[in-house]
Coordinates of C-alpha atoms in Angstrom, one line a residue:
X1 CA -97.7 116.7 -151.0
X2 CA -94.5 118.1 -152.4
X3 CA -94.9 116.1 -155.6
X4 CA -98.5 117.2 -155.9
X5 CA -97.5 120.9 -155.5
X6 CA -94.8 120.4 -158.1
X7 CA -97.3 118.9 -160.5
X8 CA -99.7 121.8 -160.1
X9 CA -96.9 124.3 -160.5
X10 CA -95.7 122.5 -163.7
X11 CA -99.2 122.6 -165.2
X12 CA -99.5 126.3 -164.5
X13 CA -96.0 127.5 -165.3
X14 CA -94.2 124.8 -167.2
X15 CA -92.0 126.2 -170.0
X16 CA -92.9 125.4 -173.5
X17 CA -89.4 124.1 -174.3
X18 CA -90.1 121.2 -172.0
X19 CA -93.7 120.4 -172.8
X20 CA -95.3 123.1 -170.7
X21 CA -97.6 125.9 -171.9
X22 CA -95.8 129.0 -170.6
X23 CA -93.3 131.2 -172.4
X24 CA -90.9 133.4 -170.3
X25 CA -90.1 136.7 -171.9
X26 CA -87.5 139.2 -170.5
X27 CA -88.5 142.7 -171.7
X28 CA -86.1 145.2 -173.2
X29 CA -86.5 148.7 -174.5
X30 CA -89.1 151.4 -173.8
X31 CA -91.9 150.4 -176.3
X32 CA -94.2 149.2 -173.6
X33 CA -93.5 151.8 -170.9
X34 CA -94.8 152.6 -168.3
X35 CA -96.3 149.1 -167.8
X36 CA -93.1 147.2 -168.8
X37 CA -89.6 148.3 -168.3
X38 CA -86.2 146.8 -169.2
X39 CA -85.5 143.8 -166.9
X40 CA -89.2 142.8 -166.2
X41 CA -90.3 139.2 -166.7
X42 CA -93.5 138.5 -168.7
X43 CA -95.2 135.1 -168.6
X44 CA -97.4 134.4 -171.6
X45 CA -99.8 131.5 -172.3
X46 CA -101.7 130.5 -175.4
X47 CA -105.3 131.6 -175.4
X48 CA -108.4 130.4 -177.2
X49 CA -109.1 133.8 -178.5
X50 CA -107.1 137.0 -179.0
X51 CA -108.9 140.3 -178.8
X52 CA -108.1 144.0 -179.4
X53 CA -106.6 145.5 -176.3
X54 CA -104.8 142.4 -175.1
X55 CA -101.0 142.3 -174.7
X56 CA -99.8 139.4 -176.8
X57 CA -96.4 138.0 -177.8
X58 CA -95.4 136.9 -181.3
X59 CA -92.1 135.7 -182.7
X60 CA -90.4 137.9 -185.3
X61 CA -88.4 135.9 -187.7
X62 CA -86.8 139.1 -189.0
X63 CA -85.6 140.4 -185.7
X64 CA -84.9 136.9 -184.3
X65 CA -86.7 137.7 -181.1
X66 CA -90.1 137.7 -179.4
X67 CA -92.1 140.9 -179.6
X68 CA -94.6 141.7 -176.7
X69 CA -97.0 144.4 -177.8
X70 CA -100.7 145.3 -177.7
X71 CA -103.3 144.3 -180.3
X72 CA -104.9 147.5 -181.7
X73 CA -106.8 146.1 -184.7
X74 CA -107.5 143.2 -187.0
X75 CA -107.1 143.2 -190.7
X76 CA -108.7 139.9 -192.0
X77 CA -106.8 137.0 -190.5
X78 CA -103.9 139.3 -189.4
X79 CA -103.4 141.2 -186.2
X80 CA -102.1 144.8 -186.0
X81 CA -99.8 145.4 -183.0
X82 CA -98.4 148.6 -181.4
X83 CA -96.2 149.3 -178.4
X84 CA -98.0 151.4 -175.7
X85 CA -95.1 153.9 -175.9
X86 CA -94.7 153.9 -179.7
X87 CA -96.2 156.4 -182.1
X88 CA -96.3 153.9 -185.0
X89 CA -97.7 150.4 -185.5
X90 CA -95.6 147.3 -185.9
X91 CA -94.6 146.7 -189.5
X92 CA -95.3 143.0 -189.2
X93 CA -98.9 141.8 -189.0
X94 CA -98.8 138.2 -187.8
X95 CA -101.5 135.6 -188.3
X96 CA -103.1 133.6 -185.5
X97 CA -100.6 130.7 -186.0
X98 CA -97.7 133.1 -185.4
X99 CA -98.9 134.3 -182.0
X100 CA -97.2 132.8 -179.0
X101 CA -99.6 133.7 -176.2
X102 CA -101.4 136.3 -174.1
X103 CA -99.8 138.0 -171.2
X104 CA -100.6 136.0 -168.0
X105 CA -98.3 137.4 -165.4
X106 CA -95.8 140.2 -165.0
X107 CA -92.8 139.9 -162.6
X108 CA -91.2 143.3 -162.0
X109 CA -87.4 143.0 -162.4
X110 CA -87.8 139.2 -162.8
X111 CA -85.5 139.2 -165.8
X112 CA -82.9 141.1 -163.8
X113 CA -83.2 138.6 -161.0
X114 CA -82.6 135.7 -163.4
X115 CA -79.5 137.4 -164.8
X116 CA -78.3 137.8 -161.2
X117 CA -78.8 134.1 -160.4
X118 CA -76.7 133.3 -163.5
X119 CA -73.6 135.0 -162.2
X120 CA -70.9 132.4 -161.3
X121 CA -70.6 133.4 -157.7
X122 CA -74.3 133.1 -156.9
X123 CA -74.6 129.9 -158.9
X124 CA -71.7 128.3 -157.0
X125 CA -73.1 129.3 -153.6
X126 CA -76.6 127.9 -154.5
X127 CA -75.1 124.7 -155.8
X128 CA -73.0 124.2 -152.7
X129 CA -75.8 125.0 -150.4
X130 CA -78.2 122.5 -152.0
X131 CA -75.5 119.8 -152.0
X132 CA -74.9 120.3 -148.3
X133 CA -78.6 120.3 -147.6
X134 CA -79.2 117.0 -149.5
X135 CA -76.1 115.0 -148.7
X136 CA -74.8 116.1 -145.3
X137 CA -77.5 117.3 -142.9
X138 CA -76.3 117.5 -139.3
X139 CA -79.6 116.2 -138.0
X140 CA -79.2 112.8 -139.8
X141 CA -75.7 112.4 -138.3
X142 CA -77.1 113.0 -134.8
X143 CA -79.8 110.5 -135.3
X144 CA -77.3 108.0 -136.6
X145 CA -75.2 108.4 -133.4
X146 CA -78.3 107.9 -131.2
X147 CA -79.3 104.9 -133.3
X148 CA -75.9 103.2 -132.7
X149 CA -76.3 103.7 -128.9
X150 CA -79.8 102.2 -128.9
X151 CA -78.7 99.2 -130.9
X152 CA -76.6 98.0 -128.0
X153 CA -79.6 97.9 -125.7
X154 CA -82.0 96.1 -128.1
X155 CA -83.0 92.5 -127.3
X156 CA -81.4 89.7 -129.3
X157 CA -83.3 88.9 -132.4
X158 CA -85.0 92.3 -132.7
X159 CA -82.2 94.2 -134.5
X160 CA -83.0 92.7 -137.9
X161 CA -86.6 94.0 -138.0
X162 CA -87.0 97.1 -135.8
X163 CA -86.1 100.6 -136.6
X164 CA -86.3 104.0 -134.9
X165 CA -89.2 106.3 -135.8
X166 CA -88.4 108.8 -138.5
X167 CA -85.3 106.9 -139.8
X168 CA -84.7 105.0 -143.0
X169 CA -83.2 101.6 -142.3
X170 CA -83.9 99.8 -145.6
X171 CA -80.6 99.8 -147.6
X172 CA -82.5 99.8 -150.9
X173 CA -84.5 102.8 -149.9
X174 CA -81.4 104.5 -148.7
X175 CA -79.7 103.9 -152.0
X176 CA -82.8 105.2 -153.9
X177 CA -82.9 108.4 -151.9
X178 CA -79.1 108.9 -152.3
X179 CA -79.4 108.3 -156.1
X180 CA -82.2 110.8 -156.3
X181 CA -80.1 113.3 -154.4
X182 CA -77.1 112.8 -156.7
X183 CA -79.3 113.2 -159.8
X184 CA -80.8 116.4 -158.2
X185 CA -77.3 117.8 -157.6
X186 CA -76.2 116.9 -161.1
X187 CA -79.3 118.5 -162.7
X188 CA -78.9 121.6 -160.5
X189 CA -75.3 121.9 -161.5
X190 CA -76.3 121.6 -165.2
X191 CA -79.0 124.3 -164.8
X192 CA -76.7 126.7 -162.9
X193 CA -73.9 126.2 -165.5
X194 CA -76.4 127.0 -168.2
X195 CA -77.7 130.1 -166.4
X196 CA -74.1 131.4 -166.3
X197 CA -73.9 131.3 -170.1
X198 CA -75.8 133.6 -172.4
X199 CA -78.8 132.0 -174.1
X200 CA -77.8 133.6 -177.4
X201 CA -74.7 134.8 -179.2
X202 CA -74.4 138.0 -181.3
X203 CA -73.7 137.2 -185.0
X204 CA -73.0 139.7 -187.7
X205 CA -75.4 139.4 -190.6
X206 CA -76.6 141.4 -193.6
X207 CA -80.2 142.6 -194.0
X208 CA -80.9 142.6 -197.8
X209 CA -83.2 145.0 -199.6
X210 CA -84.0 145.7 -203.3
X211 CA -84.8 149.0 -205.0
X212 CA -87.5 148.4 -207.6
X213 CA -88.9 150.9 -210.1
X214 CA -91.6 150.4 -212.8
X215 CA -91.8 152.8 -215.7
X216 CA -94.9 153.2 -217.9
X217 CA -96.1 155.8 -220.4
X218 CA -99.3 156.6 -222.2
X219 CA -100.3 159.2 -224.8
X220 CA -103.3 160.2 -226.8
X221 CA -103.2 160.0 -230.6
X222 CA -105.6 160.1 -233.5
X223 CA -107.3 156.8 -234.0
X224 CA -106.4 155.2 -237.3
X225 CA -104.0 152.8 -239.0
X226 CA -101.1 153.6 -236.7
X227 CA -102.9 153.7 -233.4
X228 CA -106.3 151.9 -233.9
X229 CA -107.4 152.6 -230.3
X230 CA -106.2 156.1 -230.3
X231 CA -104.0 155.3 -227.3
X232 CA -100.2 154.9 -227.2
X233 CA -99.1 152.4 -224.5
X234 CA -95.9 151.4 -222.9
X235 CA -93.5 149.9 -225.4
X236 CA -95.2 151.4 -228.5
X237 CA -93.1 153.7 -230.8
X238 CA -94.2 157.3 -230.5
X239 CA -94.5 159.1 -233.9
X240 CA -93.9 162.8 -233.5
X241 CA -96.4 163.8 -236.2
X242 CA -99.2 162.1 -234.3
X243 CA -98.2 162.6 -230.6
X244 CA -97.2 165.9 -229.0
X245 CA -97.0 164.9 -225.3
X246 CA -96.3 161.7 -223.3
X247 CA -97.4 161.1 -219.8
X248 CA -94.9 159.0 -217.8
X249 CA -95.4 157.3 -214.5
X250 CA -92.7 156.2 -212.1
X251 CA -93.6 153.8 -209.3
X252 CA -90.9 153.0 -206.8
X253 CA -90.7 150.6 -203.8
X254 CA -88.1 149.3 -201.5
X255 CA -88.5 145.5 -200.9
X256 CA -87.2 143.8 -197.8
X257 CA -88.3 141.0 -195.5
X258 CA -87.2 143.2 -192.6
X259 CA -89.4 146.0 -191.1
X260 CA -88.5 149.5 -192.1
X261 CA -89.1 153.1 -191.1
X262 CA -88.2 155.2 -194.1
X263 CA -88.7 158.6 -195.6
X264 CA -87.2 160.4 -198.5
X265 CA -87.6 162.6 -201.6
X266 CA -88.2 161.8 -205.3
X267 CA -87.2 164.0 -208.1
X268 CA -87.7 163.4 -211.9
X269 CA -85.3 164.7 -214.5
X270 CA -85.0 164.4 -218.2
X271 CA -81.5 164.4 -219.8
X272 CA -81.0 165.2 -223.6
X273 CA -77.7 164.1 -225.1
X274 CA -76.3 164.3 -228.7
X275 CA -73.7 162.3 -230.4
X276 CA -71.4 165.3 -230.2
X277 CA -71.2 165.0 -226.5
X278 CA -73.6 167.9 -225.8
X279 CA -76.0 167.3 -222.9
X280 CA -78.7 169.2 -221.2
X281 CA -80.7 168.2 -218.0
X282 CA -84.1 169.6 -217.2
X283 CA -86.4 169.1 -214.2
X284 CA -89.7 167.4 -214.7
X285 CA -90.6 167.2 -211.0
X286 CA -88.9 168.9 -208.1
X287 CA -87.8 166.9 -205.1
X288 CA -91.1 165.7 -203.5
X289 CA -91.0 164.2 -200.0
X290 CA -92.6 160.8 -199.2
X291 CA -92.9 158.6 -196.2
X292 CA -92.6 154.8 -196.2
X293 CA -91.1 152.4 -198.6
X294 CA -93.2 153.4 -201.6
X295 CA -93.4 156.5 -203.9
X296 CA -94.8 157.4 -207.2
X297 CA -94.6 160.3 -209.6
X298 CA -96.5 161.2 -212.8
X299 CA -94.8 163.7 -215.2
X300 CA -95.5 165.0 -218.8
X301 CA -92.8 164.9 -221.5
X302 CA -93.3 167.7 -224.0
X303 CA -92.0 166.5 -227.3
X304 CA -92.5 169.9 -229.0
X305 CA -90.3 171.5 -226.5
X306 CA -87.6 168.9 -227.0
X307 CA -87.7 169.4 -230.7
X308 CA -87.4 173.2 -230.5
X309 CA -84.4 172.8 -228.1
X310 CA -82.7 170.4 -230.5
X311 CA -83.3 172.7 -233.5
X312 CA -81.8 175.7 -231.6
X313 CA -78.7 173.6 -230.6
X314 CA -78.2 172.4 -234.2
X315 CA -78.5 175.9 -235.5
X316 CA -76.0 177.4 -233.0
X317 CA -73.3 174.7 -233.5
X318 CA -73.9 174.3 -237.2
X319 CA -74.6 170.6 -237.0
X320 CA -76.7 169.0 -239.8
X321 CA -80.3 168.4 -238.8
X322 CA -81.9 165.0 -238.5
X323 CA -79.3 163.5 -236.1
X324 CA -80.6 161.2 -233.3
X325 CA -80.6 162.3 -229.7
X326 CA -80.7 160.3 -226.6
X327 CA -83.5 161.1 -224.1
X328 CA -83.2 159.7 -220.5
X329 CA -86.0 160.0 -217.9
X330 CA -84.2 159.8 -214.5
X331 CA -86.1 159.5 -211.2
X332 CA -83.7 160.4 -208.4
X333 CA -84.6 158.9 -205.1
X334 CA -83.0 159.7 -201.7
X335 CA -84.0 157.5 -198.7
X336 CA -83.1 157.5 -195.1
X337 CA -84.4 155.8 -192.0
X338 CA -84.0 152.3 -190.4
X339 CA -84.2 148.8 -191.7
X340 CA -84.5 146.1 -189.1
X341 CA -83.5 148.7 -186.6
X342 CA -80.3 149.6 -188.4
X343 CA -79.7 153.0 -190.0
X344 CA -80.1 153.2 -193.8
X345 CA -79.2 156.0 -196.1
X346 CA -79.2 155.3 -199.8
X347 CA -79.9 156.8 -203.3
X348 CA -81.2 155.3 -206.5
X349 CA -81.4 156.9 -209.9
X350 CA -82.1 154.5 -212.7
X351 CA -82.8 155.8 -216.2
X352 CA -85.4 154.9 -218.9
X353 CA -83.7 155.6 -222.2
X354 CA -85.3 156.7 -225.5
X355 CA -83.9 157.5 -229.0
X356 CA -85.3 160.6 -230.5
X357 CA -85.0 161.4 -234.2
X358 CA -87.2 163.6 -236.6
X359 CA -89.6 160.7 -237.1
X360 CA -90.2 159.1 -233.7
X361 CA -89.3 158.6 -230.1
X362 CA -88.6 155.0 -229.3
X363 CA -87.6 153.3 -226.1
X364 CA -84.2 151.7 -226.0
X365 CA -83.4 150.1 -229.3
X366 CA -87.0 150.4 -230.4
X367 CA -88.0 146.8 -229.6
X368 CA -91.5 146.0 -228.4
X369 CA -92.4 145.6 -224.8
X370 CA -92.8 141.9 -225.2
X371 CA -89.4 141.4 -226.7
X372 CA -86.7 139.7 -224.5
X373 CA -85.0 142.3 -222.3
X374 CA -87.8 144.8 -222.6
X375 CA -89.2 144.0 -219.1
X376 CA -85.8 144.8 -217.5
X377 CA -85.8 148.2 -219.2
X378 CA -89.2 149.2 -217.8
X379 CA -88.7 147.5 -214.4
X380 CA -85.1 148.0 -213.3
X381 CA -83.9 147.0 -209.9
X382 CA -80.8 147.1 -207.7
X383 CA -80.0 145.2 -204.5
X384 CA -78.3 146.4 -201.3
X385 CA -77.8 145.4 -197.7
X386 CA -77.1 146.9 -194.3
X387 CA -75.0 145.3 -191.5
X388 CA -76.9 144.1 -188.5
X389 CA -76.4 142.0 -185.4
X390 CA -78.5 138.8 -185.1
X391 CA -78.9 136.6 -182.1
X392 CA -78.3 132.8 -182.5
X393 CA -78.9 130.2 -179.8
X394 CA -75.8 129.4 -177.7
X395 CA -74.9 125.8 -176.9
X396 CA -73.1 123.8 -174.3
X397 CA -70.8 121.3 -175.9
X398 CA -69.0 118.2 -174.6
X399 CA -67.1 115.8 -176.8
X400 CA -68.9 116.7 -179.9
X401 CA -72.4 116.7 -178.3
X402 CA -74.2 119.9 -177.8
X403 CA -77.3 121.1 -176.0
X404 CA -78.9 124.5 -176.4
X405 CA -78.4 126.7 -173.3
X406 CA -82.1 127.5 -173.1
X407 CA -82.9 123.8 -173.1
X408 CA -80.2 123.1 -170.6
X409 CA -81.5 125.7 -168.2
X410 CA -85.0 124.3 -168.0
X411 CA -83.8 120.7 -168.2
X412 CA -81.6 121.3 -165.2
X413 CA -84.3 123.0 -163.1
X414 CA -87.0 120.5 -164.0
X415 CA -84.7 117.6 -163.5
X416 CA -83.6 118.9 -160.1
X417 CA -87.3 119.4 -159.0
X418 CA -88.3 115.9 -160.2
X419 CA -85.4 114.2 -158.5
X420 CA -85.9 116.1 -155.3
X421 CA -89.6 115.3 -155.4
X422 CA -88.9 111.6 -156.0
X423 CA -86.5 111.6 -153.1
X424 CA -89.0 113.3 -150.8
X425 CA -91.8 110.9 -151.9
X426 CA -89.6 107.8 -151.2
X427 CA -88.4 109.1 -147.9
X428 CA -91.9 110.0 -146.8
X429 CA -93.3 106.6 -147.7
X430 CA -90.5 104.9 -145.9
X431 CA -90.9 107.0 -142.7
X432 CA -94.7 106.4 -142.7
X433 CA -94.1 102.6 -142.4
X434 CA -95.1 101.1 -139.1
X435 CA -92.4 101.5 -136.5
X436 CA -93.5 98.9 -133.9
X437 CA -92.5 95.3 -134.4
X438 CA -95.9 93.7 -134.5
X439 CA -97.2 96.1 -137.0
X440 CA -94.2 95.5 -139.3
X441 CA -94.7 91.7 -139.0
X442 CA -98.4 92.0 -139.7
X443 CA -97.8 94.2 -142.7
X444 CA -95.3 91.8 -144.1
X445 CA -96.8 88.4 -143.3
X446 CA -100.5 89.2 -142.5
X447 CA -101.7 86.5 -145.0
X448 CA -100.0 83.8 -142.9
X449 CA -100.8 85.0 -139.4
X450 CA -103.8 83.7 -137.3
X451 CA -104.4 85.4 -133.9
X452 CA -105.0 83.0 -130.9
X453 CA -106.2 83.7 -127.4
X454 CA -103.9 81.3 -125.6
X455 CA -101.1 78.9 -126.2
X456 CA -101.9 75.3 -125.5
X457 CA -98.6 73.3 -125.5
X458 CA -97.8 69.6 -124.8
X459 CA -94.6 69.4 -122.7
X460 CA -93.5 66.4 -124.7
X461 CA -93.6 68.4 -128.0
X462 CA -90.2 69.7 -128.9
X463 CA -89.8 73.5 -129.2
X464 CA -87.3 75.1 -131.6
X465 CA -86.6 78.8 -131.3
X466 CA -85.8 80.7 -134.5
X467 CA -83.9 84.0 -134.7
X468 CA -86.1 86.0 -137.0
X469 CA -89.7 86.2 -138.2
X470 CA -88.3 85.6 -141.8
X471 CA -87.0 82.2 -140.8
X472 CA -90.4 81.3 -139.2
X473 CA -92.2 82.4 -142.3
X474 CA -90.0 80.2 -144.4
X475 CA -91.0 77.2 -142.2
X476 CA -94.7 78.0 -142.5
X477 CA -94.6 78.4 -146.3
X478 CA -92.5 75.2 -146.7
X479 CA -94.9 73.1 -144.6
X480 CA -98.0 74.9 -145.8
X481 CA -98.9 76.0 -142.3
X482 CA -100.1 79.2 -140.7
X483 CA -98.3 81.3 -138.1
X484 CA -100.1 81.4 -134.8
X485 CA -99.8 84.8 -133.1
X486 CA -100.3 85.2 -129.3
X487 CA -100.3 88.7 -127.9
X488 CA -99.9 89.6 -124.2
X489 CA -98.9 92.8 -122.6
X490 CA -95.1 93.0 -122.8
X491 CA -94.7 89.9 -124.9
X492 CA -95.3 88.6 -128.4
X493 CA -95.1 84.9 -129.6
X494 CA -95.2 83.6 -133.2
X495 CA -95.6 79.8 -133.6
X496 CA -95.7 77.2 -136.3
X497 CA -96.7 73.6 -135.6
X498 CA -95.0 71.4 -138.1
X499 CA -95.9 67.7 -137.6
X500 CA -95.2 67.6 -133.9
X501 CA -92.4 70.1 -133.8
X502 CA -93.2 73.6 -132.6
X503 CA -91.2 76.4 -134.2
X504 CA -91.2 79.6 -132.2
X505 CA -90.1 83.2 -132.6
X506 CA -90.2 85.6 -129.7
X507 CA -88.8 89.1 -130.1
X508 CA -89.2 89.7 -126.4
X509 CA -88.0 87.6 -123.5
X510 CA -89.5 84.1 -123.7
X511 CA -93.0 83.5 -122.3
X512 CA -93.8 80.6 -120.2
X513 CA -96.0 78.4 -122.3
X514 CA -99.3 77.2 -120.7
X515 CA -99.3 73.5 -120.4
X516 CA -102.4 71.8 -121.6
X517 CA -104.3 70.3 -118.7
X518 CA -104.7 66.6 -118.8
X519 CA -108.3 66.4 -119.2

């Protein structure tokens, strides 16, 4: 019965790490309050279907942990999650294959209880108590003392077969039960040792991200030999006699594999610089707030205004006209928030450079957008990182061999339960064996025994008494005879007639054999 109950419990709540279907999750934080609080234990199991409204666990490879939140929507083959106490949705939208399971059971403070059981003091007390329970029960010692007293009063020849009810007399069975008990104690010690160690270790790591910006511009011009379509596109030279204004677009995004919660401002400036060192900065767009990891801006670059400003400067300083000026369009981004739960505050202000002379405005060195290096000018990027604490699996090591703490925990517990169940099963089967002598002999040699109503014996026939039923069975098998069994209240007789010699085994005081009448 104990093994059956254990099998049912394993099918229902066996951990996934050891072939079961249940994942145990200790909750932390406040995202699922008031239903879940820090220290609760959640048991989740795979489901055939996941629906909106269910509490489901999925593994976040970015956070190196399991997230237990509620499904609030589906977007194609992806699920949208949100904590009951959060005012934002989870940044990660996992697919079906990335889901671990649906909430099956909640154990309030169950995670705290497991942590308490892992403390060295409690673990030692449990291990010692179980060892005493398995190896040194006082009840067995008392039975052993009573058994020794009873042995002195047993008849000769009965000690090798009889046993007291409820005891285990077979040495092989005793050794099997003791071996199972030792395995159970070893497995329990391994499990308790593992529960005293943290399952994971904190490791410092870097969460990487990349600033990316894409510049583009467009302008209208008279259709003709210079601009056949009448449109100036990114990378084309801009001739001042044909184009008066240029529309520039700045698209920004922060790229990272980690989830983020960001906000910031984007400002767009234009900086005009001459070869003499003179510089002037003007604002094309004031700081504009945005939320998230993306932002875009569209501004107009007035070429007539730039030329008038250059003419005034050249007149005031007495510089010869016609010199080239550098024009830089500078988006200035300021971001703050969190990346993978860590604080992030950063700025990014790349520049798209043009050369302006009396004839044209050209990007960079004036090469086409398809030329090598042009893509980097119009799509600059810069990397960065934030420091974070990751959790890596802890291991138990012995002489170069290691075992994950999580695996050791469940291996110890399951091994203890299996060994204990095996010991109980063997002991129960042994104790259910027949305790009376005739039943034991019948169970062992029933294929040789033939019951008889009376013993008919010739006084001239020699009788040889054997000391055990085993010896009598050997005589019967060697001579290919049957064992005759005569039962009378208070006495049992087992006989083998072998070519005129009568072999007899009587576990009780000898019976007077009935002499055959000379008829």
